[in-house]
């Protein structure tokens, strides 16, 4: 059996296969990265659906796989040189999931992150309409795998839910790997923080607005200057006051997260606040962050939140997020 066939069959076992094959030796390093660079053999992952104690249904939906550079995943070296460090890095991370979330709430369906489209498999062609800076940075530093039937619209249909019934699309941020599925939701209110919306309009930095549909008409969100636990402001999304949007800037201009409150625990849908739970535990910043001090502050607030109340912490690219959701696993620091 060829390595490619093995990978096709392995799916989640990819890391174990590589770890067990002796490719961690120095001579195998380039071969390892060639594998992580080619995501075409990766398979679909089924959604995870849970019902909370108060009766809300939460679906975790993986719309694709993404590989990034090691220097993108983790901040190392000189902070001010973090972007050149990513471009110069030859090492790719293992493929990570791209997750969106869907909440069935009595007040309406809520999507968190509209997700990327299958066109992103061929980034050069996909970004033909984008500015030169985005073309340069994204095509060199990302690898994406999405099949058309992995897109959020198709997966919602398989769950028996219509994209036309979605009341709110809450965008954690506008980076391309979280957005571009806006066309699925022409009737929904799209909620983006004002800082995120206005920042990206001035300087795109990872957002590709030429891919948005002509119906794209988001509502820039201004938070209430009322604290929400450790967060200094928030936006109460539902009248029931069981879902709130909180500012978690730093990764991008105005990154935001969503909190679901339940009788037993809270769920923090954290976008790219950190790339995974381990980074939250170890206070490790990603290498791509736009604003380092704000990113540190958001990370500390998220830690304070998790320490103050039983929380299921769910970042968008954590390979363990779906299993944590399925088990209702509380994050301990
Ligand atoms: Zn991301």
Coordinates of C-alpha atoms and ligand atoms in Angstrom, one line a residue:
X1 CA 0.0 0.0 0.0
X2 CA 1.4 3.4 -0.9
X3 CA 1.7 6.2 1.7
X4 CA -1.0 8.1 -0.1
X5 CA -3.4 5.2 0.2
X6 CA -2.5 4.8 3.8
X7 CA -3.2 8.4 4.4
X8 CA -6.5 8.2 2.6
X9 CA -7.6 5.5 5.0
X10 CA -6.1 7.1 8.1
X11 CA -8.1 10.3 8.4
X12 CA -7.7 11.3 12.1
X13 CA -4.8 8.8 12.3
X14 CA -2.6 11.0 10.2
X15 CA -0.5 12.2 13.1
X16 CA 0.0 8.8 14.5
X17 CA 1.0 7.4 11.1
X18 CA 3.7 10.1 10.7
X19 CA 4.8 9.9 14.3
X20 CA 5.2 6.1 13.9
X21 CA 7.1 6.2 10.6
X22 CA 10.4 7.7 11.8
X23 CA 9.9 10.8 9.8
X24 CA 10.8 13.0 12.8
X25 CA 14.5 12.4 12.0
X26 CA 16.3 15.4 10.6
X27 CA 16.5 13.8 7.2
X28 CA 12.8 13.1 7.2
X29 CA 11.8 16.6 8.2
X30 CA 11.2 17.8 4.6
X31 CA 9.2 14.7 3.8
X32 CA 7.1 15.3 6.9
X33 CA 6.3 18.8 5.8
X34 CA 5.4 17.6 2.3
X35 CA 2.7 15.4 3.8
X36 CA 1.3 18.2 6.0
X37 CA 1.4 20.5 3.0
X38 CA -0.8 18.2 0.9
X39 CA -4.2 17.9 2.5
X40 CA -6.0 16.5 -0.6
X41 CA -6.3 13.0 0.9
X42 CA -8.0 14.1 4.2
X43 CA -11.5 13.0 4.8
X44 CA -14.7 14.6 6.1
X45 CA -15.5 14.6 9.8
X46 CA -19.1 14.2 10.9
X47 CA -20.8 17.0 12.9
X48 CA -21.2 16.6 16.7
X49 CA -24.6 17.6 18.1
X50 CA -25.5 17.9 21.8
X51 CA -28.5 19.1 23.8
X52 CA -27.7 21.3 26.8
X53 CA -29.4 20.9 30.2
X54 CA -31.6 23.9 29.3
X55 CA -32.7 22.3 26.0
X56 CA -30.5 24.2 23.5
X57 CA -29.1 22.1 20.6
X58 CA -25.5 22.9 19.7
X59 CA -23.9 21.5 16.6
X60 CA -20.1 21.6 16.0
X61 CA -19.5 21.4 12.3
X62 CA -16.1 20.9 10.6
X63 CA -16.2 22.5 7.2
X64 CA -12.6 21.6 6.3
X65 CA -8.9 21.2 7.1
X66 CA -6.3 23.8 7.3
X67 CA -2.5 23.7 7.7
X68 CA -0.4 26.7 8.7
X69 CA 3.2 27.4 9.4
X70 CA 4.7 26.5 12.8
X71 CA 5.6 30.2 13.3
X72 CA 1.9 31.1 12.6
X73 CA 0.7 28.6 15.2
X74 CA 3.0 29.7 18.0
X75 CA 4.7 33.0 18.7
X76 CA 8.5 32.5 18.9
X77 CA 11.4 34.9 18.3
X78 CA 11.1 38.6 18.1
X79 CA 7.5 39.8 18.3
X80 CA 7.9 42.6 15.8
X81 CA 9.3 40.2 13.2
X82 CA 6.4 37.7 13.6
X83 CA 5.0 38.2 10.1
X84 CA 8.3 37.8 8.3
X85 CA 9.0 34.8 10.5
X86 CA 5.8 33.1 9.2
X87 CA 6.7 33.7 5.6
X88 CA 10.3 32.4 6.1
X89 CA 9.2 29.3 8.0
X90 CA 9.4 26.1 6.0
X91 CA 7.6 24.0 8.7
X92 CA 3.9 23.2 8.4
X93 CA 1.7 22.2 11.3
X94 CA -0.4 19.1 11.2
X95 CA -3.8 19.7 9.5
X96 CA -6.2 21.4 11.9
X97 CA -10.0 21.5 11.7
X98 CA -12.0 24.5 10.5
X99 CA -15.0 24.6 12.8
X100 CA -18.3 26.5 12.6
X101 CA -21.1 26.2 15.2
X102 CA -24.8 26.1 14.9
X103 CA -27.2 26.7 17.8
X104 CA -30.9 25.8 17.7
X105 CA -32.4 28.4 20.0
X106 CA -36.2 29.2 20.6
X107 CA -35.5 32.7 19.3
X108 CA -34.0 31.5 16.0
X109 CA -31.1 29.6 14.5
X110 CA -27.6 31.0 15.3
X111 CA -24.5 30.3 13.2
X112 CA -21.1 31.2 14.6
X113 CA -18.7 31.7 11.6
X114 CA -20.1 31.2 8.1
X115 CA -17.1 29.0 7.1
X116 CA -14.9 28.8 4.1
X117 CA -16.0 27.6 0.6
X118 CA -14.6 24.6 -1.4
X119 CA -12.9 27.0 -3.9
X120 CA -10.3 27.6 -1.2
X121 CA -8.7 24.3 -2.1
X122 CA -7.0 26.1 -5.0
X123 CA -6.0 29.3 -3.2
X124 CA -4.2 30.9 -6.2
X125 CA -7.3 30.7 -8.4
X126 CA -9.7 31.5 -5.5
X127 CA -7.9 34.7 -4.6
X128 CA -7.6 36.0 -8.1
X129 CA -9.9 38.9 -7.2
X130 CA -8.0 39.8 -4.0
X131 CA -5.5 42.5 -3.2
X132 CA -1.8 41.6 -3.9
X133 CA -0.9 41.5 -0.2
X134 CA -3.6 38.9 0.6
X135 CA -2.7 36.9 -2.5
X136 CA 1.0 36.8 -1.4
X137 CA 0.5 36.0 2.2
X138 CA -2.4 33.6 2.0
X139 CA -1.2 31.5 -0.9
X140 CA 2.3 31.0 0.7
X141 CA 1.2 30.3 4.2
X142 CA -2.0 28.3 4.2
X143 CA -3.1 25.0 2.8
X144 CA -6.8 24.3 2.8
X145 CA -9.0 21.2 2.0
X146 CA -12.8 21.5 1.6
X147 CA -15.0 19.4 -0.6
X148 CA -18.2 21.1 -1.8
X149 CA -20.4 18.9 0.4
X150 CA -18.4 19.9 3.5
X151 CA -19.5 23.5 3.2
X152 CA -21.8 24.8 5.9
X153 CA -24.8 25.1 3.7
X154 CA -24.6 21.4 2.6
X155 CA -23.9 20.2 6.1
X156 CA -26.9 22.1 7.5
X157 CA -29.1 20.6 4.9
X158 CA -28.0 17.1 6.0
X159 CA -28.9 18.0 9.5
X160 CA -32.4 18.9 8.3
X161 CA -31.9 22.6 8.9
X162 CA -32.3 25.4 6.3
X163 CA -29.8 28.2 6.0
X164 CA -32.8 30.5 5.2
X165 CA -34.0 30.0 8.8
X166 CA -30.8 31.3 10.3
X167 CA -31.6 34.5 12.2
X168 CA -28.1 35.5 13.2
X169 CA -24.6 34.8 11.8
X170 CA -22.1 35.8 14.4
X171 CA -18.6 36.2 12.9
X172 CA -15.8 35.8 15.4
X173 CA -13.6 37.6 12.9
X174 CA -13.3 38.1 9.1
X175 CA -10.2 36.1 8.3
X176 CA -10.8 34.1 5.2
X177 CA -10.9 30.7 6.8
X178 CA -13.9 31.7 9.0
X179 CA -15.8 33.8 6.5
X180 CA -16.9 33.6 2.8
X181 CA -19.9 31.4 3.5
X182 CA -22.0 34.5 3.8
X183 CA -23.8 33.7 0.5
X184 CA -25.5 30.8 2.3
X185 CA -27.3 33.3 4.6
X186 CA -28.9 36.0 2.5
X187 CA -31.7 36.5 5.0
X188 CA -29.7 36.5 8.2
X189 CA -28.4 39.3 10.2
X190 CA -24.6 39.2 10.1
X191 CA -23.0 40.4 13.3
X192 CA -19.4 41.6 13.2
X193 CA -17.7 43.8 15.8
X194 CA -17.4 47.4 14.6
X195 CA -13.7 47.3 15.2
X196 CA -13.3 44.2 13.0
X197 CA -15.5 45.5 10.2
X198 CA -13.9 49.0 10.0
X199 CA -10.4 47.7 10.5
X200 CA -10.6 45.3 7.6
X201 CA -12.2 47.9 5.4
X202 CA -9.1 50.0 5.8
X203 CA -6.5 47.2 5.6
X204 CA -7.8 43.7 4.6
X205 CA -5.1 41.6 6.5
X206 CA -6.5 38.1 5.9
X207 CA -10.0 39.1 4.9
X208 CA -11.0 38.8 1.3
X209 CA -14.1 41.0 0.8
X210 CA -14.2 40.5 -3.0
X211 CA -15.5 37.0 -2.3
X212 CA -18.5 38.3 -0.3
X213 CA -21.9 38.2 -2.0
X214 CA -23.6 41.4 -3.2
X215 CA -26.2 40.9 -0.5
X216 CA -23.5 41.2 2.2
X217 CA -24.7 43.9 4.5
X218 CA -23.5 43.2 8.0
X219 CA -24.4 44.9 11.2
X220 CA -21.3 46.4 12.9
X221 CA -21.8 45.6 16.5
X222 CA -21.3 48.0 19.4
X223 CA -21.2 46.3 22.7
X224 CA -23.0 47.5 25.8
X225 CA -20.5 49.0 28.2
X226 CA -21.6 46.6 30.8
X227 CA -19.4 43.9 32.1
X228 CA -20.0 40.2 31.5
X229 CA -18.0 38.5 34.2
X230 CA -14.4 39.2 33.4
X231 CA -15.2 40.8 30.1
X232 CA -15.6 44.6 30.3
X233 CA -18.5 44.8 27.8
X234 CA -20.8 42.5 25.9
X235 CA -23.7 42.3 23.6
X236 CA -26.7 40.2 24.8
X237 CA -27.9 38.4 21.7
X238 CA -31.0 36.7 23.0
X239 CA -33.9 38.1 25.0
X240 CA -33.5 35.0 27.2
X241 CA -30.1 36.4 28.1
X242 CA -28.5 33.0 27.7
X243 CA -26.3 33.9 24.8
X244 CA -23.9 36.8 24.7
X245 CA -21.2 38.1 22.4
X246 CA -18.0 39.3 24.2
X247 CA -15.0 41.2 22.8
X248 CA -11.8 39.2 22.6
X249 CA -9.6 41.4 20.3
X250 CA -6.0 40.8 19.5
X251 CA -5.9 38.0 17.0
X252 CA -7.6 40.4 14.6
X253 CA -8.8 44.0 14.9
X254 CA -12.0 43.2 16.7
X255 CA -12.2 39.5 17.3
X256 CA -15.2 38.4 19.4
X257 CA -16.4 35.2 21.1
X258 CA -19.8 33.8 21.9
X259 CA -20.9 32.6 25.3
X260 CA -23.8 30.1 25.8
X261 CA -25.1 29.9 29.3
X262 CA -26.6 26.7 30.5
X263 CA -27.9 25.6 33.9
X264 CA -24.8 23.4 34.4
X265 CA -22.0 25.1 32.5
X266 CA -21.0 27.7 29.9
X267 CA -19.7 27.2 26.4
X268 CA -17.1 29.6 25.1
X269 CA -17.0 29.6 21.3
X270 CA -13.6 31.2 21.1
X271 CA -12.8 31.5 17.4
X272 CA -9.0 32.0 17.2
X273 CA -8.6 33.6 20.6
X274 CA -6.1 30.7 21.0
X275 CA -5.7 28.0 18.4
X276 CA -6.4 25.3 21.0
X277 CA -7.0 24.6 24.7
X278 CA -3.4 23.9 25.3
X279 CA -2.4 27.4 24.3
X280 CA -5.0 28.8 26.8
X281 CA -3.6 26.6 29.6
X282 CA 0.0 27.5 28.8
X283 CA -0.6 31.2 28.1
X284 CA 0.9 30.7 24.6
X285 CA 0.2 33.3 22.0
X286 CA -0.3 32.4 18.3
X287 CA 2.3 33.8 16.0
X288 CA -0.2 35.6 13.7
X289 CA -1.8 37.9 16.3
X290 CA -2.4 41.5 15.0
X291 CA -2.1 43.2 18.4
X292 CA 0.1 41.5 20.9
X293 CA -0.9 43.3 24.1
X294 CA -4.6 43.0 23.3
X295 CA -4.2 39.4 22.5
X296 CA -2.5 38.7 25.8
X297 CA -5.2 40.6 27.6
X298 CA -8.0 38.6 25.8
X299 CA -6.1 35.4 26.7
X300 CA -6.0 36.4 30.4
X301 CA -9.7 37.3 30.4
X302 CA -10.6 33.9 28.8
X303 CA -8.5 32.2 31.5
X304 CA -10.3 34.2 34.2
X305 CA -13.6 33.3 32.6
X306 CA -12.8 29.6 32.6
X307 CA -11.5 29.7 36.2
X308 CA -14.6 31.6 37.4
X309 CA -17.3 29.2 36.0
X310 CA -17.4 25.7 34.6
X311 CA -16.7 26.2 30.9
X312 CA -16.4 24.1 27.8
X313 CA -13.7 25.9 25.8
X314 CA -14.2 25.6 22.1
X315 CA -11.6 27.3 19.8
X316 CA -12.1 26.9 16.0
X317 CA -9.0 25.0 15.1
X318 CA -8.6 22.7 18.1
X319 CA -8.6 19.0 17.0
X320 CA -10.2 18.3 20.4
X321 CA -13.0 20.8 20.3
X322 CA -15.6 18.5 18.9
X323 CA -14.9 15.7 21.4
X324 CA -15.0 18.3 24.2
X325 CA -18.4 19.4 23.0
X326 CA -19.6 15.8 22.8
X327 CA -18.5 15.0 26.3
X328 CA -19.4 18.4 27.8
X329 CA -15.8 18.5 29.1
X330 CA -15.0 21.4 31.4
X331 CA -11.6 23.1 30.8
X332 CA -9.4 23.2 33.9
X333 CA -6.3 25.4 34.0
Ligands
LIG1 ZN1 -8.7 30.7 11.9

